[in-house]
Backbone as numpy.savetxt, mean C-alpha at the origin, in Angstrom:
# Nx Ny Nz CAx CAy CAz Cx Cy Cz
-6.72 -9.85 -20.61 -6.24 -8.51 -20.89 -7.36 -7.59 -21.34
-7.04 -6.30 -21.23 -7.77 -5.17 -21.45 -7.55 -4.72 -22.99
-7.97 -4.48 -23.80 -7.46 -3.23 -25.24 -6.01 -3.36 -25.18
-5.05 -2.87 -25.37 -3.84 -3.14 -25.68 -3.15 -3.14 -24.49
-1.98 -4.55 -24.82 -1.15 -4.71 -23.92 0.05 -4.10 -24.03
0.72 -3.60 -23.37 2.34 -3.38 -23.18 3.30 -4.26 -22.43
4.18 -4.42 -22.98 5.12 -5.54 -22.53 6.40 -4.91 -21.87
6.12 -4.89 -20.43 7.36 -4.01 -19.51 8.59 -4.90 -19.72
9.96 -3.74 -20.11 11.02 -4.77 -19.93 11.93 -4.02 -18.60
11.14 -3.15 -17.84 11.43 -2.32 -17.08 13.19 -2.40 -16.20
14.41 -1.26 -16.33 14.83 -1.63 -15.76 15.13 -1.88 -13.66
16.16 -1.87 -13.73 16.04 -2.13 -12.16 15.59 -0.33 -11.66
14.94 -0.55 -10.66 15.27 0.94 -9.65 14.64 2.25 -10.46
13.88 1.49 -11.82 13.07 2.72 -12.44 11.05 3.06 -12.61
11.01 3.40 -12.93 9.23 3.15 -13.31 9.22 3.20 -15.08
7.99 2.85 -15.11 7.78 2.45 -17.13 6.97 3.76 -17.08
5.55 4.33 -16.53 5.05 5.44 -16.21 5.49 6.07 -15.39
6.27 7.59 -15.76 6.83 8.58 -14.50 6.65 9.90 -14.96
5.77 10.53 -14.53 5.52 11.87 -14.83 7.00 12.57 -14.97
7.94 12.69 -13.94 8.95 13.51 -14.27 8.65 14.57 -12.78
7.81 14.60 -12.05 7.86 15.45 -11.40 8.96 15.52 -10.07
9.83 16.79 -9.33 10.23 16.51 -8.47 10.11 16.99 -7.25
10.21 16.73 -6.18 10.33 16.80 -4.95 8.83 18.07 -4.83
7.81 18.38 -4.28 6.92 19.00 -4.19 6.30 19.97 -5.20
6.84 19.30 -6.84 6.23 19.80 -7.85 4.74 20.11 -7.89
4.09 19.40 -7.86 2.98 18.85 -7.55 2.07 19.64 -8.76
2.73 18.67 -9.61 1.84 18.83 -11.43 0.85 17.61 -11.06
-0.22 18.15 -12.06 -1.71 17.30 -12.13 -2.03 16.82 -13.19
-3.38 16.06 -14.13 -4.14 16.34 -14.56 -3.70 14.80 -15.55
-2.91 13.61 -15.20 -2.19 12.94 -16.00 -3.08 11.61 -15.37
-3.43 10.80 -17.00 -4.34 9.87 -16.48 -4.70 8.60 -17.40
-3.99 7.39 -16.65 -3.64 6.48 -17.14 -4.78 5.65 -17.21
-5.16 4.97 -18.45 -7.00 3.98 -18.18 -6.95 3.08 -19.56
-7.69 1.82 -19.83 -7.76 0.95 -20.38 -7.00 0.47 -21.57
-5.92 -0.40 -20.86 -4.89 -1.11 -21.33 -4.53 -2.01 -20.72
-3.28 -2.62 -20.76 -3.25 -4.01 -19.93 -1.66 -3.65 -20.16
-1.09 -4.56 -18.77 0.57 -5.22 -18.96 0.74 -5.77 -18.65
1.80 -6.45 -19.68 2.59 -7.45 -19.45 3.70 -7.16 -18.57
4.12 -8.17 -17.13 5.46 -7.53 -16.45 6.24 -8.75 -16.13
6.19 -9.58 -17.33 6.69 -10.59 -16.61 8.12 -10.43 -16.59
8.55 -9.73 -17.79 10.24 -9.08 -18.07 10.40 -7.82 -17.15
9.98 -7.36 -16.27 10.00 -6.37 -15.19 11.36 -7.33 -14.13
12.10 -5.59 -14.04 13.33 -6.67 -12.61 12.33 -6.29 -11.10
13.29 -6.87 -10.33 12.39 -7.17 -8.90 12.04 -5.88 -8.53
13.28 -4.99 -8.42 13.19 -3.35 -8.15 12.21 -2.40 -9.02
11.82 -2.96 -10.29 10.94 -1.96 -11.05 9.59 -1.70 -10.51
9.03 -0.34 -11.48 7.45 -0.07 -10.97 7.15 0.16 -12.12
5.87 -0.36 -12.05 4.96 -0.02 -13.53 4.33 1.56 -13.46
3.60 2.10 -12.69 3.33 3.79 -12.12 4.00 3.98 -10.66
4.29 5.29 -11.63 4.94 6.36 -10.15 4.34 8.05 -10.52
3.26 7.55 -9.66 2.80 9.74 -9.33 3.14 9.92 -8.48
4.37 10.13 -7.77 5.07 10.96 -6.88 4.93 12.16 -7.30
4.39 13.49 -6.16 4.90 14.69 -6.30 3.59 15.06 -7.50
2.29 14.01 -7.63 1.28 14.95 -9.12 -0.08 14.98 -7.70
-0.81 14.87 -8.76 -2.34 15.48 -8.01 -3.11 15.26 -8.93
-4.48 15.02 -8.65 -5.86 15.14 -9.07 -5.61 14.40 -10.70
-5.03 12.84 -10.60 -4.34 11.98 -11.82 -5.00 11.01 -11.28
-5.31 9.85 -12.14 -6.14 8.55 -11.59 -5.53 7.59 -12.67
-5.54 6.52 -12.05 -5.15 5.28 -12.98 -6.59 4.33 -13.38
-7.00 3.85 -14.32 -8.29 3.19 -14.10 -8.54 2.17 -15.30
-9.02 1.46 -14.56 -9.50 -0.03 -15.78 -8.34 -0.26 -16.41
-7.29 -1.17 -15.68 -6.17 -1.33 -15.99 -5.84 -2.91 -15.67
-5.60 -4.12 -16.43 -5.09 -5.15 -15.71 -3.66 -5.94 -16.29
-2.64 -5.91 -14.90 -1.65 -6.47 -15.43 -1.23 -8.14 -15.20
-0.54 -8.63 -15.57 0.22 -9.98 -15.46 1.61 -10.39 -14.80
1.77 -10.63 -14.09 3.15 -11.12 -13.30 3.83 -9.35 -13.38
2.77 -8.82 -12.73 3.47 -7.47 -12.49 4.57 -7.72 -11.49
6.00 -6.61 -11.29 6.37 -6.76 -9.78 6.06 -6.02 -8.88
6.48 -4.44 -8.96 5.73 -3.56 -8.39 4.73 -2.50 -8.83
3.65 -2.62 -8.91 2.35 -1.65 -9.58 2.86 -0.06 -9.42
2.52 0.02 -8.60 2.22 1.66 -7.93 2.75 2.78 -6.78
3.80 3.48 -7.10 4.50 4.38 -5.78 4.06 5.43 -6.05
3.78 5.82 -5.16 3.54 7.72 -5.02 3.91 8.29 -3.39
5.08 9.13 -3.40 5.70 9.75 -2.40 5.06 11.79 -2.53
4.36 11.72 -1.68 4.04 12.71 -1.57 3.11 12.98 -2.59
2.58 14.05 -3.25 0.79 14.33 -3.93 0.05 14.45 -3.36
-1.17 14.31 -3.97 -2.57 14.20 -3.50 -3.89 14.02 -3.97
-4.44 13.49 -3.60 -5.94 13.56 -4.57 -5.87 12.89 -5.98
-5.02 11.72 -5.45 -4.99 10.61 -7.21 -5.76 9.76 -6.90
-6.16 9.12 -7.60 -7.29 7.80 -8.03 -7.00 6.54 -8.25
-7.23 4.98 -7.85 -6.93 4.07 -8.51 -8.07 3.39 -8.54
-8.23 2.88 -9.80 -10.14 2.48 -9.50 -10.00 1.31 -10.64
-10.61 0.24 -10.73 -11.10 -0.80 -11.36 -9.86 -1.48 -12.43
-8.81 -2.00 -11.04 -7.11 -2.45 -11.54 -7.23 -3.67 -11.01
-6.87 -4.39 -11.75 -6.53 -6.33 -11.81 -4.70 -6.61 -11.46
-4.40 -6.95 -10.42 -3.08 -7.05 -10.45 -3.11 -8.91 -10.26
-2.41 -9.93 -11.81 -2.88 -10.89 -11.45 -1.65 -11.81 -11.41
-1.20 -12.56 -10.46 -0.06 -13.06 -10.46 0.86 -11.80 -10.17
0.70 -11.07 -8.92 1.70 -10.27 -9.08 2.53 -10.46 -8.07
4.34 -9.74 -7.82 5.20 -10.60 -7.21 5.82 -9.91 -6.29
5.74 -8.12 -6.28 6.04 -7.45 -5.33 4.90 -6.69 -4.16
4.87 -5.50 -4.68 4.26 -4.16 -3.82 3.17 -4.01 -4.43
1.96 -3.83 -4.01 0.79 -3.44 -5.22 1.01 -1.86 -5.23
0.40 -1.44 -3.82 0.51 -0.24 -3.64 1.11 0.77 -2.90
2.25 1.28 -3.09 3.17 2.21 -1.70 2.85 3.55 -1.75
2.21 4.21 -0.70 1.98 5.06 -0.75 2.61 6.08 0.63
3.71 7.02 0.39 3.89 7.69 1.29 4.41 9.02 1.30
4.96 9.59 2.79 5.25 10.98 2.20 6.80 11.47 3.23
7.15 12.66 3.45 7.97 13.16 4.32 9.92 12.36 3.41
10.64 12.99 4.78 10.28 13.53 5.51 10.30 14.55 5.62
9.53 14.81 7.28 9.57 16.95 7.31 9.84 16.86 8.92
9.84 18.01 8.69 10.60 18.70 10.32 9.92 20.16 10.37
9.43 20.00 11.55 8.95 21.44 12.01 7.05 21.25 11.87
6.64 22.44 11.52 4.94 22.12 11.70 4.08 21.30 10.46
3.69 20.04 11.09 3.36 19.20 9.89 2.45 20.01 8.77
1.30 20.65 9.23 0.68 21.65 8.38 1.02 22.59 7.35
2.76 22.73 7.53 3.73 23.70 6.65 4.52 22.29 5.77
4.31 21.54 5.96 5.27 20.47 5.16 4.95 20.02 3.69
4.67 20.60 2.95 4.33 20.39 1.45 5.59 18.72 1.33
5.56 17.96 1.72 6.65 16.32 1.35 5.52 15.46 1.61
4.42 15.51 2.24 3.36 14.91 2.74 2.66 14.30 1.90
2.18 13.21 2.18 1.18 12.32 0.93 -0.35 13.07 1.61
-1.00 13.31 0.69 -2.24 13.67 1.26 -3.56 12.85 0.29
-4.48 11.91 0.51 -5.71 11.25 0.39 -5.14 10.35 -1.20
-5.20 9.55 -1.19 -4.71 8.48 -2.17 -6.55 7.69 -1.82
-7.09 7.68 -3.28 -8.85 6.85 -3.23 -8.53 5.57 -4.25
-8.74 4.40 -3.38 -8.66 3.22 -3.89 -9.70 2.66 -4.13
-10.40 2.76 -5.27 -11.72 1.64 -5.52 -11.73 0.38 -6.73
-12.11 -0.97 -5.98 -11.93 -1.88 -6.61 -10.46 -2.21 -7.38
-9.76 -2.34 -6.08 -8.33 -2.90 -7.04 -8.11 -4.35 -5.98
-7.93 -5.46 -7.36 -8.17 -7.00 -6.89 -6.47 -7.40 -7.38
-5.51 -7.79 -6.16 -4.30 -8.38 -6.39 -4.54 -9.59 -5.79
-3.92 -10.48 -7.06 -3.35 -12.16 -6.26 -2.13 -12.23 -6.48
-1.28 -12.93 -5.83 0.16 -13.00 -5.61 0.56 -14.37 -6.69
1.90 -14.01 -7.46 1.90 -15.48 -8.11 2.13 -16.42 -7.54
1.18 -17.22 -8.27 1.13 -18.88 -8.09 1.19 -19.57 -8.32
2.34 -19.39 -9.55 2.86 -20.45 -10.40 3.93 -21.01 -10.77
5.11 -19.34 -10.80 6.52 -19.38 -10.38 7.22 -20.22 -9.63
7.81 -21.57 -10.15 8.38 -22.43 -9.17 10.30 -21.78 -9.30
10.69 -22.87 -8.12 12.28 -23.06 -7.77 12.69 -24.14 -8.49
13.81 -24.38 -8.75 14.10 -25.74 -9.34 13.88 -26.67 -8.78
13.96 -26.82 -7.03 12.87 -27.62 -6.41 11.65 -27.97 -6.45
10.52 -26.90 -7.36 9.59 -27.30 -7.70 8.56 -26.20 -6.14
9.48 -25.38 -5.71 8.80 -24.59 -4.51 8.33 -23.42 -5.24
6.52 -23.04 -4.83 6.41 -21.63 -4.99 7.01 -20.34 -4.61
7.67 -19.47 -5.54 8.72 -18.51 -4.70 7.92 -17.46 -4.33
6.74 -16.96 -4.66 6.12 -15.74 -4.14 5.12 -15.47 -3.72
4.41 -16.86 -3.27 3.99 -17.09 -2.20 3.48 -16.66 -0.71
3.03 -15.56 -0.16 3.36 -15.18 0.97 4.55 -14.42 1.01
4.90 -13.71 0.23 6.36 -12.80 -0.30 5.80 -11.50 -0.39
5.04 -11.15 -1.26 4.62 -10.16 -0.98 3.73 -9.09 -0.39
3.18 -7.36 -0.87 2.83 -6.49 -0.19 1.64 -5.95 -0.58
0.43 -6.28 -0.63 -0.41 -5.72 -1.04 -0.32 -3.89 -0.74
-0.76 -3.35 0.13 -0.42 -2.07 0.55 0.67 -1.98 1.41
1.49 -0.51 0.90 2.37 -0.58 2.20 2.54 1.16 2.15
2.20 1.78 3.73 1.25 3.09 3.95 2.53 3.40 4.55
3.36 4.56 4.99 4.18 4.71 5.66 4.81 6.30 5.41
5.28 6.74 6.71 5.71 8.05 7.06 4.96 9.01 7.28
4.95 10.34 6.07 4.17 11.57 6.71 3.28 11.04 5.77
2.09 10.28 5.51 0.71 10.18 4.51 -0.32 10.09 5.38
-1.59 10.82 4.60 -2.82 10.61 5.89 -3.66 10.73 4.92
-4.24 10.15 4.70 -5.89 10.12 4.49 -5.19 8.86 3.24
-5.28 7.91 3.67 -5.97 6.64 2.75 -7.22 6.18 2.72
-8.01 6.08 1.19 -9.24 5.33 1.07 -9.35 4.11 0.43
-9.78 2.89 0.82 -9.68 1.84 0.58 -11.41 1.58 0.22
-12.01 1.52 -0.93 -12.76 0.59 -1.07 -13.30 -0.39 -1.56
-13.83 -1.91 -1.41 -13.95 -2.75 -2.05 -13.10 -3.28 -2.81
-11.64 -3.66 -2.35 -10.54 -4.47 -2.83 -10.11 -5.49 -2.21
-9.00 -6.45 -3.28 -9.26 -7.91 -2.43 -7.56 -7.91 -2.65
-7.29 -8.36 -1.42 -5.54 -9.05 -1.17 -6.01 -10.63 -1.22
-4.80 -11.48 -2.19 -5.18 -12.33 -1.63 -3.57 -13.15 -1.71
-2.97 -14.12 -1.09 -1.69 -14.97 -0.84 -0.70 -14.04 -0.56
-0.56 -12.77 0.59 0.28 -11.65 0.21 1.31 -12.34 2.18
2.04 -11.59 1.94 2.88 -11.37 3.69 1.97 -10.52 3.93
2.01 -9.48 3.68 0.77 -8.26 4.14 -0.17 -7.65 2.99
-1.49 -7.83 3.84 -2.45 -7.43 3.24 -2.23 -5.35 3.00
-1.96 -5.34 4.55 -1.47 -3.38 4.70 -0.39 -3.58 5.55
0.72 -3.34 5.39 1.98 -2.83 5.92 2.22 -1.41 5.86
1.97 -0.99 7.64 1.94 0.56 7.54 3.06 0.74 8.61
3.81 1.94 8.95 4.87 2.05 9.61 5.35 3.45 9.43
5.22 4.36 10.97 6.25 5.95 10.97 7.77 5.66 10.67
8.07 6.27 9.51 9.52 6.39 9.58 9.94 6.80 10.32
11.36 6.66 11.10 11.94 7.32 12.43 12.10 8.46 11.95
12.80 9.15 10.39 13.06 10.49 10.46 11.80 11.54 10.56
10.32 10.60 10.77 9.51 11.60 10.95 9.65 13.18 11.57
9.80 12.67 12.92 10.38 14.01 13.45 9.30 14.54 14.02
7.73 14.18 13.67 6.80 15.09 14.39 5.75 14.67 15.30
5.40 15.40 16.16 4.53 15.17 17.14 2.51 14.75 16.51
2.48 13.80 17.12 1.23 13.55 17.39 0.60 12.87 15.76
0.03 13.83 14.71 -0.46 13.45 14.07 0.63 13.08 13.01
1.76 12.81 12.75 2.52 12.80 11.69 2.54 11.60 11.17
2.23 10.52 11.52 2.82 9.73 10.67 1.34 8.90 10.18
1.21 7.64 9.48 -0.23 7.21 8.47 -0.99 7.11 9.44
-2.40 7.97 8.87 -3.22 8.72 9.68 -4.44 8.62 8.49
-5.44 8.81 8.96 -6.51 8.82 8.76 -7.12 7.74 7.30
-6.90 6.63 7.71 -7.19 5.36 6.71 -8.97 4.92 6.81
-9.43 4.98 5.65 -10.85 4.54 5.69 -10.83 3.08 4.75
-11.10 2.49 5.34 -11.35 0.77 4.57 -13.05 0.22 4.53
-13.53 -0.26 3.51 -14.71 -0.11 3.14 -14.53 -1.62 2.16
-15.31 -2.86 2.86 -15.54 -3.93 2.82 -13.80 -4.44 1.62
-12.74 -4.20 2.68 -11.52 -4.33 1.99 -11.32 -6.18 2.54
-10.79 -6.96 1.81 -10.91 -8.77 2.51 -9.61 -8.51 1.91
-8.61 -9.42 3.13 -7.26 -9.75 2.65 -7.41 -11.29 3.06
-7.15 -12.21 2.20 -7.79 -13.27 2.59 -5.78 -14.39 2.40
-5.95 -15.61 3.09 -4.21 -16.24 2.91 -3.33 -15.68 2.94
-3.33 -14.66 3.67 -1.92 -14.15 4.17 -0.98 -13.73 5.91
-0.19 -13.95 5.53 0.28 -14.09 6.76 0.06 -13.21 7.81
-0.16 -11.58 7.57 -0.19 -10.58 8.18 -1.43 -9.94 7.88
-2.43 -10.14 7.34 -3.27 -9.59 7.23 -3.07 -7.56 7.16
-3.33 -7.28 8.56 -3.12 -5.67 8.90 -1.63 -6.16 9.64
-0.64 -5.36 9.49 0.40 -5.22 10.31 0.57 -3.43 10.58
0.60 -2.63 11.08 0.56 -1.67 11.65 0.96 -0.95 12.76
2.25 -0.04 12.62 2.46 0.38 14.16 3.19 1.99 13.86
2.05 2.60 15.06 2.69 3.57 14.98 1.49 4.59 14.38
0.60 3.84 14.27 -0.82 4.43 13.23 -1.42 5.59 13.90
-2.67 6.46 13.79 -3.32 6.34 14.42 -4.95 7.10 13.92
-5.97 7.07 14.35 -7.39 6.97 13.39 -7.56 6.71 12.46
-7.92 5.12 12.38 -7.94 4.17 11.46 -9.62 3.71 11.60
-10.25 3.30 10.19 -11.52 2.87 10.84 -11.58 2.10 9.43
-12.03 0.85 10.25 -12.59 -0.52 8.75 -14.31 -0.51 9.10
-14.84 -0.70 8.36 -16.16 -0.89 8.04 -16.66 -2.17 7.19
-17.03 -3.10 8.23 -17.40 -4.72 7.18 -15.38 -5.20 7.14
-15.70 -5.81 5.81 -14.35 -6.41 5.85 -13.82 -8.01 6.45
-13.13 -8.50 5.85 -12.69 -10.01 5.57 -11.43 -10.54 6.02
-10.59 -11.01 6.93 -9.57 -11.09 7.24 -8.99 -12.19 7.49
-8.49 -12.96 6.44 -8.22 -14.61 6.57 -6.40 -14.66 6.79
-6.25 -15.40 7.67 -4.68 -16.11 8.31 -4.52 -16.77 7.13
-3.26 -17.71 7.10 -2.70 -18.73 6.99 -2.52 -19.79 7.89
-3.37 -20.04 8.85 -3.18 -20.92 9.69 -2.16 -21.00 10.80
-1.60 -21.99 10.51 -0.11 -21.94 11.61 0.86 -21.35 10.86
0.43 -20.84 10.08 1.99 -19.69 9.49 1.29 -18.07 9.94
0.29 -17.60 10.75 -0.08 -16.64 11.22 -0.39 -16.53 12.58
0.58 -15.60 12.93 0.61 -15.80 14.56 -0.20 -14.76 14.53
-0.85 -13.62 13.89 -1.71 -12.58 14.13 -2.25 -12.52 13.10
-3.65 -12.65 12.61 -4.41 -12.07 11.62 -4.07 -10.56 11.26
-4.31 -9.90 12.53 -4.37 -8.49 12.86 -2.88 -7.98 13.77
-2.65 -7.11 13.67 -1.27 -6.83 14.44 -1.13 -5.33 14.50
-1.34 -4.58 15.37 -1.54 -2.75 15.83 -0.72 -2.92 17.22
0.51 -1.71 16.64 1.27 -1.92 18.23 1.93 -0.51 17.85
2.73 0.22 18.65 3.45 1.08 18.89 5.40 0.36 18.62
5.89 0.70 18.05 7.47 0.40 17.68 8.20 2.04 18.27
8.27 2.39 17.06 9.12 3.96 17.44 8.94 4.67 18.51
7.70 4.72 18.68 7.13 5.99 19.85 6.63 5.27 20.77
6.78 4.61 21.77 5.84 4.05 22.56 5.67 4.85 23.81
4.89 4.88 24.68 4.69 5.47 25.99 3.34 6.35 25.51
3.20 7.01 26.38 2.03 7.76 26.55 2.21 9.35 25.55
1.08 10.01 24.93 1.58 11.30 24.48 1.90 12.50 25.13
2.88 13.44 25.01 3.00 14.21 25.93 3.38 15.62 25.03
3.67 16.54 25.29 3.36 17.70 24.52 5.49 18.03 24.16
6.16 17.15 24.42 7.52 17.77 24.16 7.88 16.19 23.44
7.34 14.64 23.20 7.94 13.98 22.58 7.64 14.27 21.41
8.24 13.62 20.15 7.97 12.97 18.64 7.48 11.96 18.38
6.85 12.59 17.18 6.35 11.07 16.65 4.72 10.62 16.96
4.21 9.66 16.32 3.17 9.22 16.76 2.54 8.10 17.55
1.44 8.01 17.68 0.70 6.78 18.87 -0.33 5.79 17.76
0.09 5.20 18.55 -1.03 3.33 18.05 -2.03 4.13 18.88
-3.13 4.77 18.49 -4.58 4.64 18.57 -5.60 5.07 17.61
-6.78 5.05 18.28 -7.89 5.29 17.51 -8.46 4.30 16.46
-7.94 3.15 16.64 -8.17 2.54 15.48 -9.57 1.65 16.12
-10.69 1.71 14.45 -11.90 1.33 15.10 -12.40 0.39 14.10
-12.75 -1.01 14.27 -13.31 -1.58 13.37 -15.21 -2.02 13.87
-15.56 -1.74 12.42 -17.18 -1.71 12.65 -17.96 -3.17 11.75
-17.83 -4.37 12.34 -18.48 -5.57 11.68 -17.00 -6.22 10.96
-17.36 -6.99 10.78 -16.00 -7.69 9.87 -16.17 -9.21 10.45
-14.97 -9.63 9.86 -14.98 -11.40 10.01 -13.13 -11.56 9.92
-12.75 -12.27 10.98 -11.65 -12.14 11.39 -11.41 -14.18 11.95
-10.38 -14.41 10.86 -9.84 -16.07 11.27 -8.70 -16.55 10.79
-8.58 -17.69 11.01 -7.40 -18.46 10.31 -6.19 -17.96 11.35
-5.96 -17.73 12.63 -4.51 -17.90 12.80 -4.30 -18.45 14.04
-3.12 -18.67 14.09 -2.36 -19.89 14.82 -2.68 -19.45 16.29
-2.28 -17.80 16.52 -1.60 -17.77 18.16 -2.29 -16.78 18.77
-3.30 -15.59 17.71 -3.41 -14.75 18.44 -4.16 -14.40 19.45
């Protein structure tokens, strides 16, 4: 632990940190840093931070314990998460998204805009048994999960490790908009998701770029290290559909193993 701990007894479906802001408030200046939590009394549905709807707020030098879910922010911009220990944790580390909107994405104040991730290290618990004596969370959970109208994620120097997904990204169907709308412009910077089943799962993305970077399977429980496909929108772009395209995505050096099929 860090300087003082707090002991979440969080209930279901709420956050323990919540600014209060709503729907495109977009209050700033709130900033959470060296302490520690306890989450082992957290229910499955809780979050320890939620900056939904703030701006230019950072969380930093923070480490928790059997957290469940760390961190949501729906819509904002320009928040910080920098030098966070998530250890034994059992849900979501980080959800970050925005929308929805309708009409010209550029007019849509619901939008997540640039979320900067530096040095945040999650391991999944590994200790939690069943009365069988089975690990339950295991390959259960989400390290990142990017989704709807958000664009500009920065990822650098963080470690996933025993997760289902390292990044789980995905256009919501009510997107509604053409071309650039849905998680868009992701920068990853020597990010390793190492024992997990999904490593990148992704569809629907598009200008994505990793730089360096670490990408370990589970063996025969990973039929794809890596996984970039089109779901919602598939076909070619054209100037009267919705929605967005699986491209652009560019990786520069890296190390890519461990799976079964792909």
């Amino acid at each position: 632990y860090r300087g003082t701990v707090i002991r979440l007894e969080t209930p279901a479906n709420t956050s323990a940190f919540a600014s209060g802001m709503t729907t495109s408030d977009y209050g700033g200046g709130i900033h959470l840093r060296n302490f520690s939590i306890d989450g082992s009394d957290m229910t499955s549905t809780s979050t320890a931070i939620d900056y939904s709807w703030l701006q230019h707020s950072s969380v930093d030098n923070i480490s928790t314990y059997h957290i469940t879910n760390f961190y949501r922010q729906q819509g904002g911009g320009s928040n910080v998460i920098s030098n966070v220990v998530l250890f034994q944790f059992r849900g979501v580390g980080v959800e970050f998204f925005g929308g929805p909107c309708s009409g010209s994405l550029a007019s849509c104040n619901l939008r997540g805009d640039l979320l900067r991730i530096d040095h945040l290290d999650m391991t999944t618990d590994n200790t939690t048994t069943n009365s069988s004596g089975d690990l339950i969370y295991t390959h259960t959970t989400t390290c990142f999960a990017y989704h709807g109208l958000a664009q500009s994620l920065d990822i650098n120097t963080s470690v996933c490790e025993s997760a289902k997904f390292g990044i789980n990204a995905y256009c919501d169907t009510t997107a509604g908009n053409n071309g650039e709308a849905c998680p868009a412009f992701a920068r990853f910077y020597d990010f390793e998701a190492e024992d997990c089943t999904t490593c990148i799962n992704a569809s629907d993305i598009q200008d994505w770029e990793f730089f360096g970077g670490y990408f370990l399977g589970t063996g025969a429980g990973s039929t794809h290290v890596v996984n970039l496909f089109s779901n919602n929108y598939g076909g070619n772009w054209s100037s009267t559909a919705q929605g967005s395209y699986a491209q652009a995505v560019r990786f520069h050096g890296g190390r890519f193993g461990n799976s079964n099929g792909a």
